mmCIF file with all atom_site columns, C-alpha atoms in Angstrom:
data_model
loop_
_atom_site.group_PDB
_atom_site.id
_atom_site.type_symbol
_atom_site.label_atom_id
_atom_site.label_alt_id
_atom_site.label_comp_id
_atom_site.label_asym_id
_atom_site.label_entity_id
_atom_site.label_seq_id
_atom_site.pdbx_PDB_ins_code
_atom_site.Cartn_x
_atom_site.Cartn_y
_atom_site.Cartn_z
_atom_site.occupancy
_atom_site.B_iso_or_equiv
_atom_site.pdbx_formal_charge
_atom_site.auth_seq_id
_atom_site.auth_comp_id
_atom_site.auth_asym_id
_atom_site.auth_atom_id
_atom_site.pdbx_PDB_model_num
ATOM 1   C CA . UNK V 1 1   ? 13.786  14.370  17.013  1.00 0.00 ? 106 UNK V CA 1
ATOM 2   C CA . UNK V 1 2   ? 12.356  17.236  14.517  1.00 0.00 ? 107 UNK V CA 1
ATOM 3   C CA . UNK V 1 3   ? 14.238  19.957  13.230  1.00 0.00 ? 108 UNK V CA 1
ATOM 4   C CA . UNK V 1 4   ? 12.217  21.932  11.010  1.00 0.00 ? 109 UNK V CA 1
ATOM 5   C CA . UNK V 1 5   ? 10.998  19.291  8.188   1.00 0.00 ? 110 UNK V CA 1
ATOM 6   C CA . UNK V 1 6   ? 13.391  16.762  8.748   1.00 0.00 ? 111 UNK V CA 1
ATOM 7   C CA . UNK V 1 7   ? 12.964  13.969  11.249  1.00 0.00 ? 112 UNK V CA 1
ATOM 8   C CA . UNK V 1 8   ? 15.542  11.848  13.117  1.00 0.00 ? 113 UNK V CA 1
ATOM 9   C CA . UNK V 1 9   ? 14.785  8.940   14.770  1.00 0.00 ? 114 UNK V CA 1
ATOM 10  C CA . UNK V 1 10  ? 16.173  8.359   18.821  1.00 0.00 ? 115 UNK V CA 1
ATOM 11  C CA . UNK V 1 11  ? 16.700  5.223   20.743  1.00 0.00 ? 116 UNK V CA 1
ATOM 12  C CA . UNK V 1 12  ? 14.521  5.199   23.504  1.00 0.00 ? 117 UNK V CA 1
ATOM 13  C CA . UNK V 1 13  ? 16.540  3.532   25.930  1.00 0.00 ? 118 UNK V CA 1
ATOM 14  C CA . UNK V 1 14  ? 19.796  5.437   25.072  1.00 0.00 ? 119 UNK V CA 1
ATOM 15  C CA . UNK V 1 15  ? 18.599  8.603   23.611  1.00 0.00 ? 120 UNK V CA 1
ATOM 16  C CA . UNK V 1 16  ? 20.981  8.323   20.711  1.00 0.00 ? 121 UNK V CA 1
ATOM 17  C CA . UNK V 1 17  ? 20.301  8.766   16.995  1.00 0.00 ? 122 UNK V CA 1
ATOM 18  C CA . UNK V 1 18  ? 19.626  5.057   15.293  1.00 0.00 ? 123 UNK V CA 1
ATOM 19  C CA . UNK V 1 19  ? 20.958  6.760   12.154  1.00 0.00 ? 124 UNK V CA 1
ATOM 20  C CA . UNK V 1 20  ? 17.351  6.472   10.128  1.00 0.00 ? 125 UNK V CA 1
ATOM 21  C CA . UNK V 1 21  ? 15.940  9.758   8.180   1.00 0.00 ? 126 UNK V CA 1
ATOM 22  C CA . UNK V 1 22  ? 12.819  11.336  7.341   1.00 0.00 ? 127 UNK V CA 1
ATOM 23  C CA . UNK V 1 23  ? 12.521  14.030  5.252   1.00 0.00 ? 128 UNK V CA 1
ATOM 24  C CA . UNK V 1 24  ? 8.515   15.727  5.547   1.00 0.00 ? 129 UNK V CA 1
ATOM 25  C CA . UNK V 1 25  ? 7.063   17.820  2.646   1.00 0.00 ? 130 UNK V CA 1
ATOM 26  C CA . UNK V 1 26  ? 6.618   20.478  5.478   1.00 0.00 ? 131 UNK V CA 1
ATOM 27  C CA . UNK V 1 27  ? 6.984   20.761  8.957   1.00 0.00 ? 132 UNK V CA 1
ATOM 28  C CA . UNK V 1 28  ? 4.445   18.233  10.941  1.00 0.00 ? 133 UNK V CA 1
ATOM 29  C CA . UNK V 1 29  ? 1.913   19.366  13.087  1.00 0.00 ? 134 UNK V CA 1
ATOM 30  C CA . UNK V 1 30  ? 2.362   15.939  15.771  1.00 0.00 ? 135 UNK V CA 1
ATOM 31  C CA . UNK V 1 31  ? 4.672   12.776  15.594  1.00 0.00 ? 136 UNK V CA 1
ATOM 32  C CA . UNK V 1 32  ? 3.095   9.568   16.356  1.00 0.00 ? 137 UNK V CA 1
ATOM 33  C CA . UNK V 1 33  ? 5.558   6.568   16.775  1.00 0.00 ? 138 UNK V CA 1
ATOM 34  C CA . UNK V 1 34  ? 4.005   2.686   16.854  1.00 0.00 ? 139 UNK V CA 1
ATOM 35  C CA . UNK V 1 35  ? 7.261   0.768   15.428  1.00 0.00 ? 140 UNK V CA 1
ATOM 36  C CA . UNK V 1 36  ? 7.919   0.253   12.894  1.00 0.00 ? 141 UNK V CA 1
ATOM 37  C CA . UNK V 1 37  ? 6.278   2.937   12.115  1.00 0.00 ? 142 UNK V CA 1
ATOM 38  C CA . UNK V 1 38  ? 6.266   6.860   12.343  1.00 0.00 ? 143 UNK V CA 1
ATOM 39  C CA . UNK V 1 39  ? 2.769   8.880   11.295  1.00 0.00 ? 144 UNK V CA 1
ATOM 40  C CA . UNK V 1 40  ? 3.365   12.325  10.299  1.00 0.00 ? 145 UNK V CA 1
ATOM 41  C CA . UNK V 1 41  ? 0.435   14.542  10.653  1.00 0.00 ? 146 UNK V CA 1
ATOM 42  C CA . UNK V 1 42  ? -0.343  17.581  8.156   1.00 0.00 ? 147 UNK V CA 1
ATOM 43  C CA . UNK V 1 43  ? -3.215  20.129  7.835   1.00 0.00 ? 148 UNK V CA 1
ATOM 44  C CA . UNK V 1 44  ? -4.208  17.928  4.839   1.00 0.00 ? 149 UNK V CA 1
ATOM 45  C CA . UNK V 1 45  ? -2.816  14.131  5.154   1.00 0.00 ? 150 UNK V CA 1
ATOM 46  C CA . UNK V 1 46  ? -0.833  11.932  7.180   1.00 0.00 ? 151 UNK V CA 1
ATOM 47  C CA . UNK V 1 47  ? 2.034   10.785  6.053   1.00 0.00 ? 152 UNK V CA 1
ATOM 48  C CA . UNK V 1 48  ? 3.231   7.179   7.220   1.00 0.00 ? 153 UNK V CA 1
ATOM 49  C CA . UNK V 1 49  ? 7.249   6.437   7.052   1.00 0.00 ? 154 UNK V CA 1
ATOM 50  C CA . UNK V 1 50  ? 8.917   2.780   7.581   1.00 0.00 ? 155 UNK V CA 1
ATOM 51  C CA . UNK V 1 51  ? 11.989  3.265   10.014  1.00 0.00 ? 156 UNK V CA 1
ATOM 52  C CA . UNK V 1 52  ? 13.386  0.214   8.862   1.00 0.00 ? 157 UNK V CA 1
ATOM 53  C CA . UNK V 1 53  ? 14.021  1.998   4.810   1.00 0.00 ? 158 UNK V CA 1
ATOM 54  C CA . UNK V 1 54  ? 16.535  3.979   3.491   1.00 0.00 ? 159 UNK V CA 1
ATOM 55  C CA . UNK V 1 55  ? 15.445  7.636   3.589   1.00 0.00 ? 160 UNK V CA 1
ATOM 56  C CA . UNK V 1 56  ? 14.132  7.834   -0.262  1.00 0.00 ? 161 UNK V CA 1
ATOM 57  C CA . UNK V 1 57  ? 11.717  4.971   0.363   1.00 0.00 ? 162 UNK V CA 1
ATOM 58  C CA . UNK V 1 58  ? 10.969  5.301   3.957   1.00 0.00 ? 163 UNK V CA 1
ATOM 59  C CA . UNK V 1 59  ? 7.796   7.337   3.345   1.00 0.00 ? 164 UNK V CA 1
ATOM 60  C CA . UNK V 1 60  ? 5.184   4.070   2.194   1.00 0.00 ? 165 UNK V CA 1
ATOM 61  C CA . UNK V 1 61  ? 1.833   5.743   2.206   1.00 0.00 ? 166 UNK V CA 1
ATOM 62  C CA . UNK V 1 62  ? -0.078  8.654   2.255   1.00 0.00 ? 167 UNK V CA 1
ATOM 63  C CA . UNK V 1 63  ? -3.715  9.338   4.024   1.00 0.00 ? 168 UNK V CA 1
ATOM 64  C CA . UNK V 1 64  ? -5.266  12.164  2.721   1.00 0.00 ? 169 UNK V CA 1
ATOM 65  C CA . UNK V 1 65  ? -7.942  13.788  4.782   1.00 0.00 ? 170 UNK V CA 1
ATOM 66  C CA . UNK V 1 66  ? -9.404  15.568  2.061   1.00 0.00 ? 171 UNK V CA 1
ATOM 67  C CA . UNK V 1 67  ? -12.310 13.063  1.470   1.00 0.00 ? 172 UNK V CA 1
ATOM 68  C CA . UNK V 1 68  ? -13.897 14.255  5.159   1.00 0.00 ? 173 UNK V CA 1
ATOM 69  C CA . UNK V 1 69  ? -12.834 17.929  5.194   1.00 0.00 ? 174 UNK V CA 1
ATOM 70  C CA . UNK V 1 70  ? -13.306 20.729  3.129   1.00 0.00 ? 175 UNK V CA 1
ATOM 71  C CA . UNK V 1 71  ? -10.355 21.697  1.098   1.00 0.00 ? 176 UNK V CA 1
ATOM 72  C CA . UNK V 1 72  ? -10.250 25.121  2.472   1.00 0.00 ? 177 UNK V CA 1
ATOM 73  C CA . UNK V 1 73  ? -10.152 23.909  5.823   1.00 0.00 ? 178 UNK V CA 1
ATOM 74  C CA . UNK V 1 74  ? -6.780  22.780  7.847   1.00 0.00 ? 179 UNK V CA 1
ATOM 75  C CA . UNK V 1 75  ? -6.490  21.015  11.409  1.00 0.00 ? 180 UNK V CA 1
ATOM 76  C CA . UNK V 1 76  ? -6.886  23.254  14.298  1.00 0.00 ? 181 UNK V CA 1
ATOM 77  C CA . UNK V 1 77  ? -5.822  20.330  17.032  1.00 0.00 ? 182 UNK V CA 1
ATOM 78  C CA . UNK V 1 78  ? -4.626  16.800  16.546  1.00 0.00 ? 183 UNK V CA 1
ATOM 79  C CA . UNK V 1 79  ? -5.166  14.163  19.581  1.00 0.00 ? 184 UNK V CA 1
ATOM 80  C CA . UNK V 1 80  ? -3.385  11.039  19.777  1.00 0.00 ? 185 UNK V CA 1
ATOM 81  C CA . UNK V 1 81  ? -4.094  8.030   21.939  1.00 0.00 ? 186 UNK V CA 1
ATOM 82  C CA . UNK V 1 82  ? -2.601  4.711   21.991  1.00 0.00 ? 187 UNK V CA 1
ATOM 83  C CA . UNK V 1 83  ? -2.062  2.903   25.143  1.00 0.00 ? 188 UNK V CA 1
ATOM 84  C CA . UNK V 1 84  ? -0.382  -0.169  23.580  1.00 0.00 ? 189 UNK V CA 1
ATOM 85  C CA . UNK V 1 85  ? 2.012   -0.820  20.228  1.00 0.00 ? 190 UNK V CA 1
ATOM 86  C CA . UNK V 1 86  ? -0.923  -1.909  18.356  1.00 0.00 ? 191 UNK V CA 1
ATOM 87  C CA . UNK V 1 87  ? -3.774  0.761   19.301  1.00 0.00 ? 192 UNK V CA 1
ATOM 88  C CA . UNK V 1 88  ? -2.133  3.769   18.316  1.00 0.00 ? 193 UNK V CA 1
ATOM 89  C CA . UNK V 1 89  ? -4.940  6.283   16.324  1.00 0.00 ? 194 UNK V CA 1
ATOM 90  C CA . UNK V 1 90  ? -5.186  9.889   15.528  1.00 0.00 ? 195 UNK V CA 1
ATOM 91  C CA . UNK V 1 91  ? -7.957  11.980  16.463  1.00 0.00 ? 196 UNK V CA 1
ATOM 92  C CA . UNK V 1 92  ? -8.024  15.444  14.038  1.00 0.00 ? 197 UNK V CA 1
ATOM 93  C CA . UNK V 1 93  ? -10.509 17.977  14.703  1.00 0.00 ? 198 UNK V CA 1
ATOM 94  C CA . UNK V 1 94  ? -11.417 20.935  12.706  1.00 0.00 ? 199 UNK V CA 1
ATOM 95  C CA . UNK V 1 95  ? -14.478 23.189  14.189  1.00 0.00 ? 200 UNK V CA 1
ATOM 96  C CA . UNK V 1 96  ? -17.267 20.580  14.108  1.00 0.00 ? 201 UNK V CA 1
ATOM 97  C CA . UNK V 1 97  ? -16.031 17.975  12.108  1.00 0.00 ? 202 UNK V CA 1
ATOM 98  C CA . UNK V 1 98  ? -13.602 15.352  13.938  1.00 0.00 ? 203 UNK V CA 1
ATOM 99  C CA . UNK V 1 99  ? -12.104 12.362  12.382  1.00 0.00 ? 204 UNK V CA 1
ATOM 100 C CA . UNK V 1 100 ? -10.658 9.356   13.474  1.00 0.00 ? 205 UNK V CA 1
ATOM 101 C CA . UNK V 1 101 ? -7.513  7.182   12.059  1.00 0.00 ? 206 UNK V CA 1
ATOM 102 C CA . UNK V 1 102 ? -7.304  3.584   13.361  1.00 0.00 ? 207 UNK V CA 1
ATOM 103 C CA . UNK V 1 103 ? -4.326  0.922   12.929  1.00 0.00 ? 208 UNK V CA 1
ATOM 104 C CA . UNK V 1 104 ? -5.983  -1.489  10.048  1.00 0.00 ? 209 UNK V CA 1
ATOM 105 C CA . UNK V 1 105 ? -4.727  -4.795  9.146   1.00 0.00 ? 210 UNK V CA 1
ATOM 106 C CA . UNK V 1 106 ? -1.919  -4.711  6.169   1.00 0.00 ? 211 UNK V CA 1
ATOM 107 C CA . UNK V 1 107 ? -4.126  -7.368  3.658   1.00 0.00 ? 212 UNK V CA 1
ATOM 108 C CA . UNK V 1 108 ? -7.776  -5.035  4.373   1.00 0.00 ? 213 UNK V CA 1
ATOM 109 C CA . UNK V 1 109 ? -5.183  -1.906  3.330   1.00 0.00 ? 214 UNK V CA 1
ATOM 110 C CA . UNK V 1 110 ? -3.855  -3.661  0.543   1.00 0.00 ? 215 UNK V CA 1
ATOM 111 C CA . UNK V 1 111 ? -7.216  -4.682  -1.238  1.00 0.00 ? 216 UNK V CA 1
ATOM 112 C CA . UNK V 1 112 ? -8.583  -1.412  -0.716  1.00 0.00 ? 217 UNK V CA 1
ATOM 113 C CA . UNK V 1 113 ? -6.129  0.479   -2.465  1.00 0.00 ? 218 UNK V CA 1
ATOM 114 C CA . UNK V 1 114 ? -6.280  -2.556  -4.911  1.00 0.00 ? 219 UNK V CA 1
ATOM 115 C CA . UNK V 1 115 ? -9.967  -1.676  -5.660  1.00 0.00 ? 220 UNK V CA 1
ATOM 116 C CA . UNK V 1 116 ? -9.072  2.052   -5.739  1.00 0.00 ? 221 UNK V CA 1
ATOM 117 C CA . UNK V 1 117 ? -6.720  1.530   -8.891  1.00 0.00 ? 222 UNK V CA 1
ATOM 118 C CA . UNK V 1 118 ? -3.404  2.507   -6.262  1.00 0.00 ? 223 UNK V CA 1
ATOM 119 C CA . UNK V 1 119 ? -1.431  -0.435  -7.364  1.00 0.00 ? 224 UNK V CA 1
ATOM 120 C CA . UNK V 1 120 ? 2.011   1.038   -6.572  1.00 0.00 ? 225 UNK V CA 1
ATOM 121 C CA . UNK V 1 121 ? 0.605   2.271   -3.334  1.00 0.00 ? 226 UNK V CA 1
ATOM 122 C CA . UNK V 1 122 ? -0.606  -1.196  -2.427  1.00 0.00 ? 227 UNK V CA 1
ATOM 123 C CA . UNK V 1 123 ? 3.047   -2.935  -3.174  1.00 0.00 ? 228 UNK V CA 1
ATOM 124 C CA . UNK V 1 124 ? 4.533   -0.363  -0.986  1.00 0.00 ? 229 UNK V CA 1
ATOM 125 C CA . UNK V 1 125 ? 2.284   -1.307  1.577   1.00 0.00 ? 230 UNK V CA 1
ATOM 126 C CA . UNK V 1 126 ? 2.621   -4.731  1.109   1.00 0.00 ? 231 UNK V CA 1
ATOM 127 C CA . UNK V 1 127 ? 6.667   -4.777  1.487   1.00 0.00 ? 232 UNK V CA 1
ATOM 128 C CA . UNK V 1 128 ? 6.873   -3.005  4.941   1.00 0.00 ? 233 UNK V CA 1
ATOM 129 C CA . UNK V 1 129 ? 5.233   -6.488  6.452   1.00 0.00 ? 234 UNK V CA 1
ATOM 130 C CA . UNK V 1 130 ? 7.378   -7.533  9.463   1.00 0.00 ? 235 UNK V CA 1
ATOM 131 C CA . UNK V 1 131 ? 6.690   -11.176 8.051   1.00 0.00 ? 236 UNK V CA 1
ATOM 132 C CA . UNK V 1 132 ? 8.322   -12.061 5.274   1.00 0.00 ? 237 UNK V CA 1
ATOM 133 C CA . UNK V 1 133 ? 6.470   -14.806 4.248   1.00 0.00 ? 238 UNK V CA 1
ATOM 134 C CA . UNK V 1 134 ? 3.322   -12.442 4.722   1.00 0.00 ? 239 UNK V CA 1
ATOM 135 C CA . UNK V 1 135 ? 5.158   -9.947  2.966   1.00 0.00 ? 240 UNK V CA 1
ATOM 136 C CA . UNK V 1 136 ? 5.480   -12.176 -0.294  1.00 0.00 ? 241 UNK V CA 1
ATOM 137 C CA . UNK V 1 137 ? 1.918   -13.238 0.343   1.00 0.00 ? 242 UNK V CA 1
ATOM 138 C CA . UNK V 1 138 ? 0.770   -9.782  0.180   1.00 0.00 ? 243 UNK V CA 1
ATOM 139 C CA . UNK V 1 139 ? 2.997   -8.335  -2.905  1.00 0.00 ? 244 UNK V CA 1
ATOM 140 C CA . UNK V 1 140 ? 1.961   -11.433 -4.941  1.00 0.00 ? 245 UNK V CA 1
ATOM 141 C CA . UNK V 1 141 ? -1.558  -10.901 -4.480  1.00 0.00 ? 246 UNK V CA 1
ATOM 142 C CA . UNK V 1 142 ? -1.566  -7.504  -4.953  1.00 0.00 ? 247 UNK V CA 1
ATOM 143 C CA . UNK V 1 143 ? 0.677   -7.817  -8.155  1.00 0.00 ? 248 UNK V CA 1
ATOM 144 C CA . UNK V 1 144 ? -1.224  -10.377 -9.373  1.00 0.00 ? 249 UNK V CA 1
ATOM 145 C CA . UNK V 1 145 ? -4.534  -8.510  -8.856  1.00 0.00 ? 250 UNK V CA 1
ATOM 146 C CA . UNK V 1 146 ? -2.913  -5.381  -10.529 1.00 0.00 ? 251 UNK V CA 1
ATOM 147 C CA . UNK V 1 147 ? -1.668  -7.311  -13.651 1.00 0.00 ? 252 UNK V CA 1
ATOM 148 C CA . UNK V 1 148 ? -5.122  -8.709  -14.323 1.00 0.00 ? 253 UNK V CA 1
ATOM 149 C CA . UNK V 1 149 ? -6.770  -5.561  -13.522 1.00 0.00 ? 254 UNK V CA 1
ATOM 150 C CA . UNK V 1 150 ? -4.659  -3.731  -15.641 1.00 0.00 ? 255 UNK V CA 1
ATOM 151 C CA . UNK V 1 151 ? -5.017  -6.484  -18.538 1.00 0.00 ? 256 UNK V CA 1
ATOM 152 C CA . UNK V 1 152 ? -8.595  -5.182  -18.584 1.00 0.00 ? 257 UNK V CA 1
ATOM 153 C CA . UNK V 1 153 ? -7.878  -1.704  -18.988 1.00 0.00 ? 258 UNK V CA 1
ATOM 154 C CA . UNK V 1 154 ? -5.723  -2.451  -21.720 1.00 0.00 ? 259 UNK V CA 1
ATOM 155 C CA . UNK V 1 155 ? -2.827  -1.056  -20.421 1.00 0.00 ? 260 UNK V CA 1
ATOM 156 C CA . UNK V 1 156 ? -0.446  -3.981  -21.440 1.00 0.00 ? 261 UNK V CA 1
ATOM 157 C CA . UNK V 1 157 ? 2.873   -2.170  -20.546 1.00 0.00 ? 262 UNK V CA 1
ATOM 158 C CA . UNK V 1 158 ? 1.444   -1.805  -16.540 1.00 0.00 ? 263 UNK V CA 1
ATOM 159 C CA . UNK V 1 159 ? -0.212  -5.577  -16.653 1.00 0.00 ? 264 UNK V CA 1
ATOM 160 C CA . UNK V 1 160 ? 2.993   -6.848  -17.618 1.00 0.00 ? 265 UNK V CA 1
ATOM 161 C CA . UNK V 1 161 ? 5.360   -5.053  -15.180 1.00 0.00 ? 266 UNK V CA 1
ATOM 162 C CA . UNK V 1 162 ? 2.990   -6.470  -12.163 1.00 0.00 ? 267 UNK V CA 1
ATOM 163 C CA . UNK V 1 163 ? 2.605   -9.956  -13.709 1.00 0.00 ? 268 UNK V CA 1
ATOM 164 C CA . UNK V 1 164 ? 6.535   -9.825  -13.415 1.00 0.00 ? 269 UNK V CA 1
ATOM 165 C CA . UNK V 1 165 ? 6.962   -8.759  -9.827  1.00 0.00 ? 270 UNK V CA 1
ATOM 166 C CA . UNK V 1 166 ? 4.062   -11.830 -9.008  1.00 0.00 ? 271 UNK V CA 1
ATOM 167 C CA . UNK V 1 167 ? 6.383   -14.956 -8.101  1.00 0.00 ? 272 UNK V CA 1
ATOM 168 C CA . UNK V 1 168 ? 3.381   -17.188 -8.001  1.00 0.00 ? 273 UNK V CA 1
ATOM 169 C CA . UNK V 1 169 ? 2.212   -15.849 -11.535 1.00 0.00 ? 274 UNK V CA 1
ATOM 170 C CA . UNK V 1 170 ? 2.246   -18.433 -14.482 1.00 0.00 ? 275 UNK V CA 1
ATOM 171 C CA . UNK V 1 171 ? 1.834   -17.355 -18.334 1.00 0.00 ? 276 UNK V CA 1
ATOM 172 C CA . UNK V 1 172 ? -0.698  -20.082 -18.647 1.00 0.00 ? 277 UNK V CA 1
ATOM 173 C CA . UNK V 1 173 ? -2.900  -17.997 -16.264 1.00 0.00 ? 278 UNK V CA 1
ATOM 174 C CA . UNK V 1 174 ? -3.360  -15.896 -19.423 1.00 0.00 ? 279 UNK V CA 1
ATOM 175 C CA . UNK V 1 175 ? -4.573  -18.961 -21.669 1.00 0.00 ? 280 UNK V CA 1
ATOM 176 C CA . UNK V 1 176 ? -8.239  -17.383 -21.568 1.00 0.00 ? 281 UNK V CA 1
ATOM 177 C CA . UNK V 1 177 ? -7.677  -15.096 -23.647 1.00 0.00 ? 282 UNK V CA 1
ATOM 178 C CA . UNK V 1 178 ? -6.758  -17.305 -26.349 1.00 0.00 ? 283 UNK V CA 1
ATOM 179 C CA . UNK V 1 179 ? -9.369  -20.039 -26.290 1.00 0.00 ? 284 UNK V CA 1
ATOM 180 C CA . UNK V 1 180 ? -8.727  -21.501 -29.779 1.00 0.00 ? 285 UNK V CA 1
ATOM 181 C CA . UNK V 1 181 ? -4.839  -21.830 -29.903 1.00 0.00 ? 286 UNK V CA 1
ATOM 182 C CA . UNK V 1 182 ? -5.051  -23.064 -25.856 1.00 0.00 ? 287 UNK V CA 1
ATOM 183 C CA . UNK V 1 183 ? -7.496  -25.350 -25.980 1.00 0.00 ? 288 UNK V CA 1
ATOM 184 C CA . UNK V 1 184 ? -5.754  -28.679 -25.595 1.00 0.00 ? 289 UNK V CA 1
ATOM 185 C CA . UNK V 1 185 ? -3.707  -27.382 -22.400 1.00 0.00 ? 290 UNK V CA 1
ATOM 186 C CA . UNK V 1 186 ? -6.699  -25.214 -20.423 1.00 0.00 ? 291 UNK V CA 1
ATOM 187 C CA . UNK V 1 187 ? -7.834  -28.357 -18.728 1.00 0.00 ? 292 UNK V CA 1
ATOM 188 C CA . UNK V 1 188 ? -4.165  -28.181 -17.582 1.00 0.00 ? 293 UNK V CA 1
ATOM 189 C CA . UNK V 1 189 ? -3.906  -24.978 -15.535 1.00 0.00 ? 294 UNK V CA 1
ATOM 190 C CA . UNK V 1 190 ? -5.088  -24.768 -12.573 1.00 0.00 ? 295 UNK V CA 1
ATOM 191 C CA . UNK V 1 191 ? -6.985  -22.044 -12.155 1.00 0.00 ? 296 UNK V CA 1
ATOM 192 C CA . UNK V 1 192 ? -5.627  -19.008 -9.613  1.00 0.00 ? 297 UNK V CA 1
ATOM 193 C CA . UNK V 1 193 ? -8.231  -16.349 -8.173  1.00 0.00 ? 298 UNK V CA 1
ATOM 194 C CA . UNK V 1 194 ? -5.870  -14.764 -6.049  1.00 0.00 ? 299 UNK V CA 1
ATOM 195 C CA . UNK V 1 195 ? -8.061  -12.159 -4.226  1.00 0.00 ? 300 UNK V CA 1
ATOM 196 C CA . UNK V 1 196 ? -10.899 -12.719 -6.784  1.00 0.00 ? 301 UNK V CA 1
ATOM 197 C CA . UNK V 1 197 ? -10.824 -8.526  -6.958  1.00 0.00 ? 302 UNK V CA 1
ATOM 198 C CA . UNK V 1 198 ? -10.403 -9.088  -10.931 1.00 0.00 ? 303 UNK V CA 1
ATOM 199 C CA . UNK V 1 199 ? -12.984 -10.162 -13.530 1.00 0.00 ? 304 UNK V CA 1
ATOM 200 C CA . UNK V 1 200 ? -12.579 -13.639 -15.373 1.00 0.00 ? 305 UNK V CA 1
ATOM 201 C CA . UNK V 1 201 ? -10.450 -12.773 -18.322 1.00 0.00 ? 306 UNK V CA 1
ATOM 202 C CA . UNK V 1 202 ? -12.812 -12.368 -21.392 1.00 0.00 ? 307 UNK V CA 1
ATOM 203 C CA . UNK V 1 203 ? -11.318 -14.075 -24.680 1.00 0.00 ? 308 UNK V CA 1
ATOM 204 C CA . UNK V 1 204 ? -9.509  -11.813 -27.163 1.00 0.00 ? 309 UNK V CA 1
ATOM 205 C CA . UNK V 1 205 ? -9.301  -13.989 -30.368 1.00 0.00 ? 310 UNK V CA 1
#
């Protein structure tokens, strides 16, 4: 149910309000629904919500269409097909340029915007998992991967605030950059690769 910028989910069955929220930036051209999701679609992005969250943190990710458009242009028409739960897509056209969203796997999603430096992006992603053993597969993989990527950049504060969400992370994981004062314990570790989306750590002493 839409009312201006503000979205209310309905039972199906009952056609009563389940109580869950959305607040859109603007007003949405189309609502797609594939629990437990619901896609709302802009002149520039689609925004994706989690029914399942509190209001504030129901919106998990954004898609922005900016990357196949040009950014004076804005959707003319928006087409959505989906004959099952798991085959919804969106079909946005725009004169003669037409592109075409498609349900991908949570873990492909996740290292993607691992690789594109969207760490925060990725956890969110990660944490709407209907699994929740996949759920804490995914987080501590893409924590992991974030710390260690962020190690490399130097940024120490960000490293360590991932490395701290990562229940499978161990400080000995971090005993390569110390080669000298580790020596006697490296053989250990066990080495983790996680995703192997990270470089081998490069020594710092």
């Amino acid at each position: 149910l839409l009312m201006e910028d503000i979205g209310a989910v309905v039972d199906m069955v009952s056609g009563e309000p389940t109580g869950t929220v959305m607040q859109f930036p603007v007003s949405p051209m189309s609502i797609i629904a594939s629990f437990p999701y619901v896609l709302g679609v802009f002149s520039k992005s689609v925004y994706v919500y989690d029914v399942r969250k509190e209001a504030r943190d129901s919106h998990v990710q954004t898609i922005s269409l900016s990357n196949f458009m040009h950014p004076d242009q804005d959707l003319v028409s928006v087409l959505v097909e989906g004959p099952g739960v798991d085959e919804v897509s969106v079909l946005a056209c725009h004169g003669t340029t037409m592109v075409l969203l498609a349900r991908v796997a949570l873990e492909d999603q996740c290292r993607h915007m691992v690789r594109a430096g969207q760490f925060d992006e990725a956890l969110r992603i990660a944490e709407v998992s209907t699994s929740e053993s996949n759920a804490a597969y995914l987080s501590d993989n893409v924590c992991a991967e974030a710390g260690f990527l962020l190690l490399g950049l130097c940024d120490f504060a960000g490293s360590v605030r991932f490395f701290r969400k990562c229940r499978q992370f161990q400080p000995f994981e971090l005993f390569a950059l110390f080669p000298s004062y580790t020596k006697r314990w490296r053989g250990q570790a066990a080495a983790k690769r996680y995703w192997s989306l990270h470089p081998p750590l490069s020594p710092l002493d």
